[in-house]
Amino acid sequence: MKTSDSAVLDEPKIHEPTADAVVEPVIESRPRPTAVGIKEAKIYIDGKFYSEADAKVSVFDHGLLYGDGIFEGIRFYNGRVFRLGEHLDRLWDSARSICLEIPMTKEAMMEALLEAIRQNRLRNGYVRLIVTRGIGNLGLNPTQCKWPSVIIIMAAITLYHENLYKKGLTIVTCATRRCNPGALNPAVKSLNYLNNVMARLEANLADADEALMLNDVGNVAECTADNIFVVKRSQIVTPPVTAGALRGITRSVAFEIATELGFKTLKADITRHDVYAADECFLTGTAAEIVPVVKADGRLIGIGKPGPITTRIIARFREMTRETGTPIFA
């Protein structure tokens, strides 16, 4: 077998190391693809912009060591940042909840984020806004971290292929339960997402598009990265935040759209039975936007195709993202 390079893998040249040999790290000779999908990306770290190759954090940052920090995922469309104010409000709420002092005002954060988009010369994309506890020592005590760190990363993101918005997702219930609010409150968008990652692994192993997470009492909380809605007899229902659901920004937009279109909405505990028996089902999230679900745990939802209410909500959402938001290049 031959690679795209001239090396022939089935005819290796073996060299026995000498006693004095120094083992060097393997360095990929070919250019590494950009992780964010943007050529010559510029990443903001604590007031300065760095290339992707030079953007680094300390190994002593408590965000890395302990997941001690918070984040927001934010989308921008057609030169406008969608629901930027709501995202920053939630970031500050998360910070207050974990006693993390963000080292800048909301106004300064907004300008830094807009400038980061301008630096990357983008009109459409995704922003990951991160605030870590900062550099400390190997102990848990957060008081050792004297200065929080702010990181802003741009990315070209497509969470799901466009075909899935037309055909719908398949989801499975995972064994991993959503964190109890008494342990780690899901209302805080913290850097500790291992709970979600483990559920995502279960979805991968089941060859599903997403995993449905239950709370400690067996009610539906949310999916690994999205809020869930069910539609029954034209009423739209989603779990309350007390069930372990994140107070999603796109979740709120979905309620606004539903009300505008004249549909009844409700925040209430739901079970897997409610998902199985739903006429329609859809997920909401900043990265996912609004995407239909057509199968759960092997059971078709409704007729197994995106329903009319879901389709209308998606269409209205896309209109809103094209027409509203905070201008980037004002």
CSV table of C-alpha atoms in Angstrom, one decimal:
chain,number,residue,atom,x,y,z
A,1,MET,CA,0.0,0.0,0.0
A,2,LYS,CA,1.3,3.4,-0.9
A,3,THR,CA,0.5,6.7,0.7
A,4,SER,CA,0.1,10.0,-1.3
A,5,ASP,CA,3.7,10.7,-0.5
A,6,SER,CA,6.7,8.8,-2.0
A,7,ALA,CA,7.2,6.6,1.1
A,8,VAL,CA,6.3,2.9,0.7
A,9,LEU,CA,4.8,1.6,3.9
A,10,ASP,CA,5.1,-2.1,3.1
A,11,GLU,CA,8.9,-1.8,2.6
A,12,PRO,CA,10.0,-0.3,5.9
A,13,LYS,CA,13.6,0.6,6.6
A,14,ILE,CA,14.4,-0.5,10.1
A,15,HIS,CA,17.1,1.2,12.1
A,16,GLU,CA,18.1,-0.3,15.5
A,17,PRO,CA,18.6,2.6,18.0
A,18,THR,CA,21.9,2.8,19.7
A,19,ALA,CA,22.3,3.2,23.5
A,20,ASP,CA,23.0,6.9,23.0
A,21,ALA,CA,20.1,7.5,20.6
A,22,VAL,CA,17.8,10.4,21.5
A,23,VAL,CA,14.1,9.8,20.8
A,24,GLU,CA,12.7,12.9,19.0
A,25,PRO,CA,9.0,13.6,18.9
A,26,VAL,CA,7.3,12.7,15.7
A,27,ILE,CA,6.5,15.9,13.7
A,28,GLU,CA,4.1,15.7,10.8
A,29,SER,CA,5.9,17.0,7.7
A,30,ARG,CA,2.7,17.9,5.9
A,31,PRO,CA,0.7,21.1,6.9
A,32,ARG,CA,-1.8,20.4,9.7
A,33,PRO,CA,-5.4,21.2,8.7
A,34,THR,CA,-6.9,24.1,10.5
A,35,ALA,CA,-8.9,23.0,13.5
A,36,VAL,CA,-11.5,25.8,13.0
A,37,GLY,CA,-11.9,25.6,9.3
A,38,ILE,CA,-10.7,29.1,8.7
A,39,LYS,CA,-7.5,29.8,6.8
A,40,GLU,CA,-5.1,32.0,8.8
A,41,ALA,CA,-7.5,32.2,11.7
A,42,LYS,CA,-6.9,34.8,14.4
A,43,ILE,CA,-7.7,33.9,18.0
A,44,TYR,CA,-8.2,36.4,20.8
A,45,ILE,CA,-6.4,35.6,24.1
A,46,ASP,CA,-6.5,38.3,26.9
A,47,GLY,CA,-6.5,41.3,24.7
A,48,LYS,CA,-4.2,40.1,21.9
A,49,PHE,CA,-4.7,38.2,18.6
A,50,TYR,CA,-2.6,35.1,17.8
A,51,SER,CA,-2.5,32.8,14.8
A,52,GLU,CA,-4.0,29.3,15.4
A,53,ALA,CA,-0.5,27.8,15.7
A,54,ASP,CA,0.6,30.4,18.3
A,55,ALA,CA,-2.6,30.5,20.3
A,56,LYS,CA,-1.7,28.7,23.6
A,57,VAL,CA,-2.8,28.5,27.2
A,58,SER,CA,-0.8,27.5,30.2
A,59,VAL,CA,-0.8,23.9,31.4
A,60,PHE,CA,-1.5,25.4,34.8
A,61,ASP,CA,-4.7,27.0,33.7
A,62,HIS,CA,-7.5,25.7,35.9
A,63,GLY,CA,-9.8,25.6,32.8
A,64,LEU,CA,-7.6,22.8,31.5
A,65,LEU,CA,-6.8,21.1,34.8
A,66,TYR,CA,-10.3,21.1,36.3
A,67,GLY,CA,-12.8,22.3,33.7
A,68,ASP,CA,-12.9,25.4,35.9
A,69,GLY,CA,-14.4,28.1,33.6
A,70,ILE,CA,-17.4,29.0,31.5
A,71,PHE,CA,-18.2,29.4,27.9
A,72,GLU,CA,-20.8,30.5,25.3
A,73,GLY,CA,-21.3,29.3,21.7
A,74,ILE,CA,-22.6,32.1,19.5
A,75,ARG,CA,-23.6,32.3,15.9
A,76,PHE,CA,-23.4,35.1,13.4
A,77,TYR,CA,-25.2,35.3,10.1
A,78,ASN,CA,-25.0,37.8,7.2
A,79,GLY,CA,-22.8,40.2,9.1
A,80,ARG,CA,-24.8,40.2,12.3
A,81,VAL,CA,-24.3,38.4,15.6
A,82,PHE,CA,-27.5,36.6,16.6
A,83,ARG,CA,-28.8,37.2,20.2
A,84,LEU,CA,-25.4,38.5,21.4
A,85,GLY,CA,-26.9,40.3,24.4
A,86,GLU,CA,-28.7,37.2,25.6
A,87,HIS,CA,-25.5,35.2,25.3
A,88,LEU,CA,-23.5,37.7,27.3
A,89,ASP,CA,-26.1,37.8,30.0
A,90,ARG,CA,-26.0,34.1,30.4
A,91,LEU,CA,-22.2,34.1,30.5
A,92,TRP,CA,-22.3,36.6,33.3
A,93,ASP,CA,-25.0,34.5,35.1
A,94,SER,CA,-22.7,31.5,34.9
A,95,ALA,CA,-19.8,33.5,36.2
A,96,ARG,CA,-21.7,34.7,39.2
A,97,SER,CA,-22.9,31.2,40.0
A,98,ILE,CA,-19.3,29.9,40.2
A,99,CYS,CA,-17.8,33.1,41.8
A,100,LEU,CA,-15.7,33.8,38.7
A,101,GLU,CA,-15.0,37.5,38.1
A,102,ILE,CA,-14.9,38.3,34.4
A,103,PRO,CA,-12.0,40.7,33.9
A,104,MET,CA,-13.8,43.1,31.6
A,105,THR,CA,-17.2,44.8,31.2
A,106,LYS,CA,-20.0,43.4,29.0
A,107,GLU,CA,-19.4,46.4,26.6
A,108,ALA,CA,-15.7,45.6,26.3
A,109,MET,CA,-16.5,41.9,25.8
A,110,MET,CA,-18.9,42.7,23.1
A,111,GLU,CA,-16.4,44.9,21.3
A,112,ALA,CA,-13.6,42.2,21.7
A,113,LEU,CA,-15.9,39.6,20.2
A,114,LEU,CA,-16.9,41.8,17.2
A,115,GLU,CA,-13.3,42.7,16.6
A,116,ALA,CA,-12.4,39.0,16.6
A,117,ILE,CA,-14.9,38.4,13.9
A,118,ARG,CA,-13.6,41.4,11.9
A,119,GLN,CA,-10.0,40.2,12.3
A,120,ASN,CA,-11.1,36.9,10.6
A,121,ARG,CA,-12.9,38.8,7.8
A,122,LEU,CA,-16.1,36.7,8.3
A,123,ARG,CA,-19.8,37.4,7.8
A,124,ASN,CA,-21.1,33.9,8.8
A,125,GLY,CA,-19.7,31.6,11.4
A,126,TYR,CA,-19.5,30.4,15.0
A,127,VAL,CA,-17.8,32.0,18.0
A,128,ARG,CA,-16.6,30.1,21.1
A,129,LEU,CA,-16.3,32.6,24.0
A,130,ILE,CA,-14.4,31.2,26.9
A,131,VAL,CA,-13.5,32.5,30.4
A,132,THR,CA,-11.2,30.3,32.4
A,133,ARG,CA,-10.3,30.7,36.1
A,134,GLY,CA,-6.8,31.3,34.9
A,135,ILE,CA,-3.3,30.1,35.9
A,136,GLY,CA,-2.9,28.6,39.4
A,137,ASN,CA,-1.1,25.6,40.8
A,138,LEU,CA,-2.0,21.9,40.8
A,139,GLY,CA,-4.3,22.4,43.8
A,140,LEU,CA,-8.0,22.7,43.6
A,141,ASN,CA,-8.2,26.0,45.5
A,142,PRO,CA,-9.4,28.7,43.0
A,143,THR,CA,-8.0,31.5,45.1
A,144,GLN,CA,-4.6,30.5,43.7
A,145,CYS,CA,-5.8,31.7,40.3
A,146,LYS,CA,-5.2,35.5,40.3
A,147,TRP,CA,-6.4,36.5,36.9
A,148,PRO,CA,-9.1,34.9,34.7
A,149,SER,CA,-8.4,34.4,31.1
A,150,VAL,CA,-10.6,35.4,28.1
A,151,ILE,CA,-10.4,33.4,24.9
A,152,ILE,CA,-12.4,34.1,21.7
A,153,ILE,CA,-12.2,31.5,18.9
A,154,MET,CA,-13.9,31.8,15.4
A,155,ALA,CA,-14.9,28.7,13.5
A,156,ALA,CA,-16.7,27.7,10.4
A,157,ILE,CA,-19.2,25.2,11.8
A,158,THR,CA,-21.8,22.9,10.4
A,159,LEU,CA,-23.0,20.6,13.2
A,160,TYR,CA,-25.4,18.6,10.9
A,161,HIS,CA,-25.5,18.1,7.2
A,162,GLU,CA,-28.3,20.0,5.4
A,163,ASN,CA,-29.9,16.6,4.5
A,164,LEU,CA,-30.6,16.0,8.2
A,165,TYR,CA,-32.7,19.2,8.4
A,166,LYS,CA,-34.8,17.8,5.5
A,167,LYS,CA,-34.9,14.1,6.6
A,168,GLY,CA,-34.5,14.4,10.4
A,169,LEU,CA,-32.3,13.0,13.1
A,170,THR,CA,-32.3,9.7,14.9
A,171,ILE,CA,-31.8,9.8,18.7
A,172,VAL,CA,-31.2,7.1,21.4
A,173,THR,CA,-31.7,7.3,25.1
A,174,CYS,CA,-28.3,6.9,26.9
A,175,ALA,CA,-27.5,5.4,30.2
A,176,THR,CA,-25.5,8.4,31.3
A,177,ARG,CA,-27.9,10.6,33.4
A,178,ARG,CA,-27.9,14.4,33.3
A,179,CYS,CA,-26.0,15.9,36.2
A,180,ASN,CA,-28.1,16.6,39.2
A,181,PRO,CA,-28.4,20.4,39.9
A,182,GLY,CA,-27.3,19.7,43.5
A,183,ALA,CA,-24.0,18.3,42.1
A,184,LEU,CA,-23.2,20.5,39.1
A,185,ASN,CA,-26.0,22.7,38.0
A,186,PRO,CA,-26.7,22.3,34.2
A,187,ALA,CA,-27.7,26.0,34.2
A,188,VAL,CA,-24.0,26.9,34.3
A,189,LYS,CA,-22.3,26.5,31.0
A,190,SER,CA,-19.1,25.3,32.5
A,191,LEU,CA,-16.0,23.9,30.8
A,192,ASN,CA,-16.7,20.6,32.5
A,193,TYR,CA,-18.7,18.8,29.8
A,194,LEU,CA,-17.6,15.3,30.5
A,195,ASN,CA,-21.2,14.4,31.4
A,196,ASN,CA,-22.2,15.4,27.9
A,197,VAL,CA,-19.2,13.8,26.2
A,198,MET,CA,-20.0,10.4,27.8
A,199,ALA,CA,-23.5,10.6,26.5
A,200,ARG,CA,-22.3,11.6,23.1
A,201,LEU,CA,-20.1,8.5,23.1
A,202,GLU,CA,-23.2,6.4,23.6
A,203,ALA,CA,-24.8,8.0,20.6
A,204,ASN,CA,-21.8,7.2,18.5
A,205,LEU,CA,-21.7,3.6,19.6
A,206,ALA,CA,-25.4,3.2,18.8
A,207,ASP,CA,-24.9,4.9,15.4
A,208,ALA,CA,-27.3,7.6,16.3
A,209,ASP,CA,-27.2,11.3,15.5
A,210,GLU,CA,-27.8,12.4,19.1
A,211,ALA,CA,-28.4,11.0,22.6
A,212,LEU,CA,-31.4,11.7,24.9
A,213,MET,CA,-30.4,12.3,28.5
A,214,LEU,CA,-32.7,11.7,31.4
A,215,ASN,CA,-32.5,13.1,34.9
A,216,ASP,CA,-32.3,11.3,38.2
A,217,VAL,CA,-36.0,10.6,38.3
A,218,GLY,CA,-36.2,9.3,34.8
A,219,ASN,CA,-37.7,12.4,33.1
A,220,VAL,CA,-36.3,13.8,29.9
A,221,ALA,CA,-33.7,16.6,30.5
A,222,GLU,CA,-32.2,17.4,27.1
A,223,CYS,CA,-29.8,16.0,24.5
A,224,THR,CA,-26.0,16.2,24.7
A,225,ALA,CA,-25.8,19.7,23.1
A,226,ASP,CA,-29.4,20.6,22.5
A,227,ASN,CA,-32.8,21.3,24.1
A,228,ILE,CA,-35.6,19.0,23.1
A,229,PHE,CA,-39.2,19.8,22.1
A,230,VAL,CA,-42.2,17.6,21.4
A,231,VAL,CA,-45.3,18.5,19.6
A,232,LYS,CA,-48.6,16.8,20.5
A,233,ARG,CA,-52.0,18.0,19.1
A,234,SER,CA,-50.4,21.3,18.0
A,235,GLN,CA,-49.1,22.0,21.6
A,236,ILE,CA,-45.3,22.5,21.9
A,237,VAL,CA,-43.7,21.2,25.1
A,238,THR,CA,-40.1,21.3,26.4
A,239,PRO,CA,-38.6,20.2,29.8
A,240,PRO,CA,-38.2,23.0,32.3
A,241,VAL,CA,-34.8,24.0,33.6
A,242,THR,CA,-35.6,22.3,36.8
A,243,ALA,CA,-35.5,19.0,34.9
A,244,GLY,CA,-31.9,19.6,34.1
A,245,ALA,CA,-32.4,21.5,30.8
A,246,LEU,CA,-30.1,24.4,29.9
A,247,ARG,CA,-31.9,27.7,29.6
A,248,GLY,CA,-31.0,27.7,25.9
A,249,ILE,CA,-30.9,30.9,23.8
A,250,THR,CA,-32.3,29.1,20.7
A,251,ARG,CA,-34.9,27.4,23.0
A,252,SER,CA,-36.2,30.8,23.9
A,253,VAL,CA,-36.3,31.8,20.3
A,254,ALA,CA,-38.3,28.7,19.5
A,255,PHE,CA,-40.9,29.7,22.0
A,256,GLU,CA,-41.0,33.2,20.6
A,257,ILE,CA,-41.6,31.8,17.1
A,258,ALA,CA,-44.2,29.3,18.3
A,259,THR,CA,-46.2,32.1,20.0
A,260,GLU,CA,-45.9,34.3,16.9
A,261,LEU,CA,-47.2,31.5,14.8
A,262,GLY,CA,-50.1,31.0,17.1
A,263,PHE,CA,-49.2,27.7,18.8
A,264,LYS,CA,-49.6,26.8,22.4
A,265,THR,CA,-46.4,26.3,24.3
A,266,LEU,CA,-45.6,24.7,27.7
A,267,LYS,CA,-42.6,24.0,29.9
A,268,ALA,CA,-43.3,20.7,31.7
A,269,ASP,CA,-41.8,17.4,32.7
A,270,ILE,CA,-41.9,14.9,29.9
A,271,THR,CA,-41.0,11.2,29.7
A,272,ARG,CA,-39.6,9.0,26.9
A,273,HIS,CA,-43.2,7.9,26.3
A,274,ASP,CA,-44.1,11.5,25.5
A,275,VAL,CA,-41.2,11.5,22.9
A,276,TYR,CA,-42.3,8.2,21.4
A,277,ALA,CA,-46.0,9.3,21.2
A,278,ALA,CA,-45.3,12.8,19.9
A,279,ASP,CA,-46.6,14.0,16.6
A,280,GLU,CA,-43.4,15.8,16.0
A,281,CYS,CA,-40.1,16.4,17.8
A,282,PHE,CA,-37.2,18.8,17.3
A,283,LEU,CA,-34.0,20.0,18.9
A,284,THR,CA,-32.7,23.5,19.4
A,285,GLY,CA,-29.2,24.8,20.1
A,286,THR,CA,-26.8,27.5,18.9
A,287,ALA,CA,-24.7,25.1,16.8
A,288,ALA,CA,-27.6,22.8,15.8
A,289,GLU,CA,-30.0,25.7,15.2
A,290,ILE,CA,-33.5,24.0,15.0
A,291,VAL,CA,-33.4,20.4,13.6
A,292,PRO,CA,-36.2,17.8,13.4
A,293,VAL,CA,-36.1,14.4,15.0
A,294,VAL,CA,-37.9,11.5,13.3
A,295,LYS,CA,-36.8,8.4,15.3
A,296,ALA,CA,-36.2,7.8,19.0
A,297,ASP,CA,-35.0,4.4,20.3
A,298,GLY,CA,-36.0,2.7,17.1
A,299,ARG,CA,-39.5,4.2,17.1
A,300,LEU,CA,-40.7,6.5,14.4
A,301,ILE,CA,-42.0,9.8,15.6
A,302,GLY,CA,-45.2,10.8,13.8
A,303,ILE,CA,-44.9,9.6,10.3
A,304,GLY,CA,-41.1,9.4,10.4
A,305,LYS,CA,-40.6,12.7,8.6
A,306,PRO,CA,-40.2,16.4,9.8
A,307,GLY,CA,-43.6,17.6,10.7
A,308,PRO,CA,-45.4,20.8,9.4
A,309,ILE,CA,-45.1,22.7,12.7
A,310,THR,CA,-41.4,22.0,13.0
A,311,THR,CA,-40.9,23.0,9.3
A,312,ARG,CA,-42.6,26.3,9.9
A,313,ILE,CA,-40.5,27.1,13.0
A,314,ILE,CA,-37.3,26.2,11.1
A,315,ALA,CA,-38.3,28.5,8.2
A,316,ARG,CA,-39.1,31.4,10.5
A,317,PHE,CA,-35.9,30.9,12.5
A,318,ARG,CA,-33.8,31.1,9.3
A,319,GLU,CA,-35.6,34.4,8.4
A,320,MET,CA,-34.7,35.8,11.8
A,321,THR,CA,-31.1,34.9,11.6
A,322,ARG,CA,-30.8,36.6,8.2
A,323,GLU,CA,-32.5,39.8,9.3
A,324,THR,CA,-31.7,40.4,12.9
A,325,GLY,CA,-28.7,40.7,15.2
A,326,THR,CA,-25.9,43.0,16.4
A,327,PRO,CA,-24.1,44.5,13.3
A,328,ILE,CA,-20.4,43.4,13.0
A,329,PHE,CA,-19.2,46.0,10.6
A,330,ALA,CA,-21.3,49.0,11.7
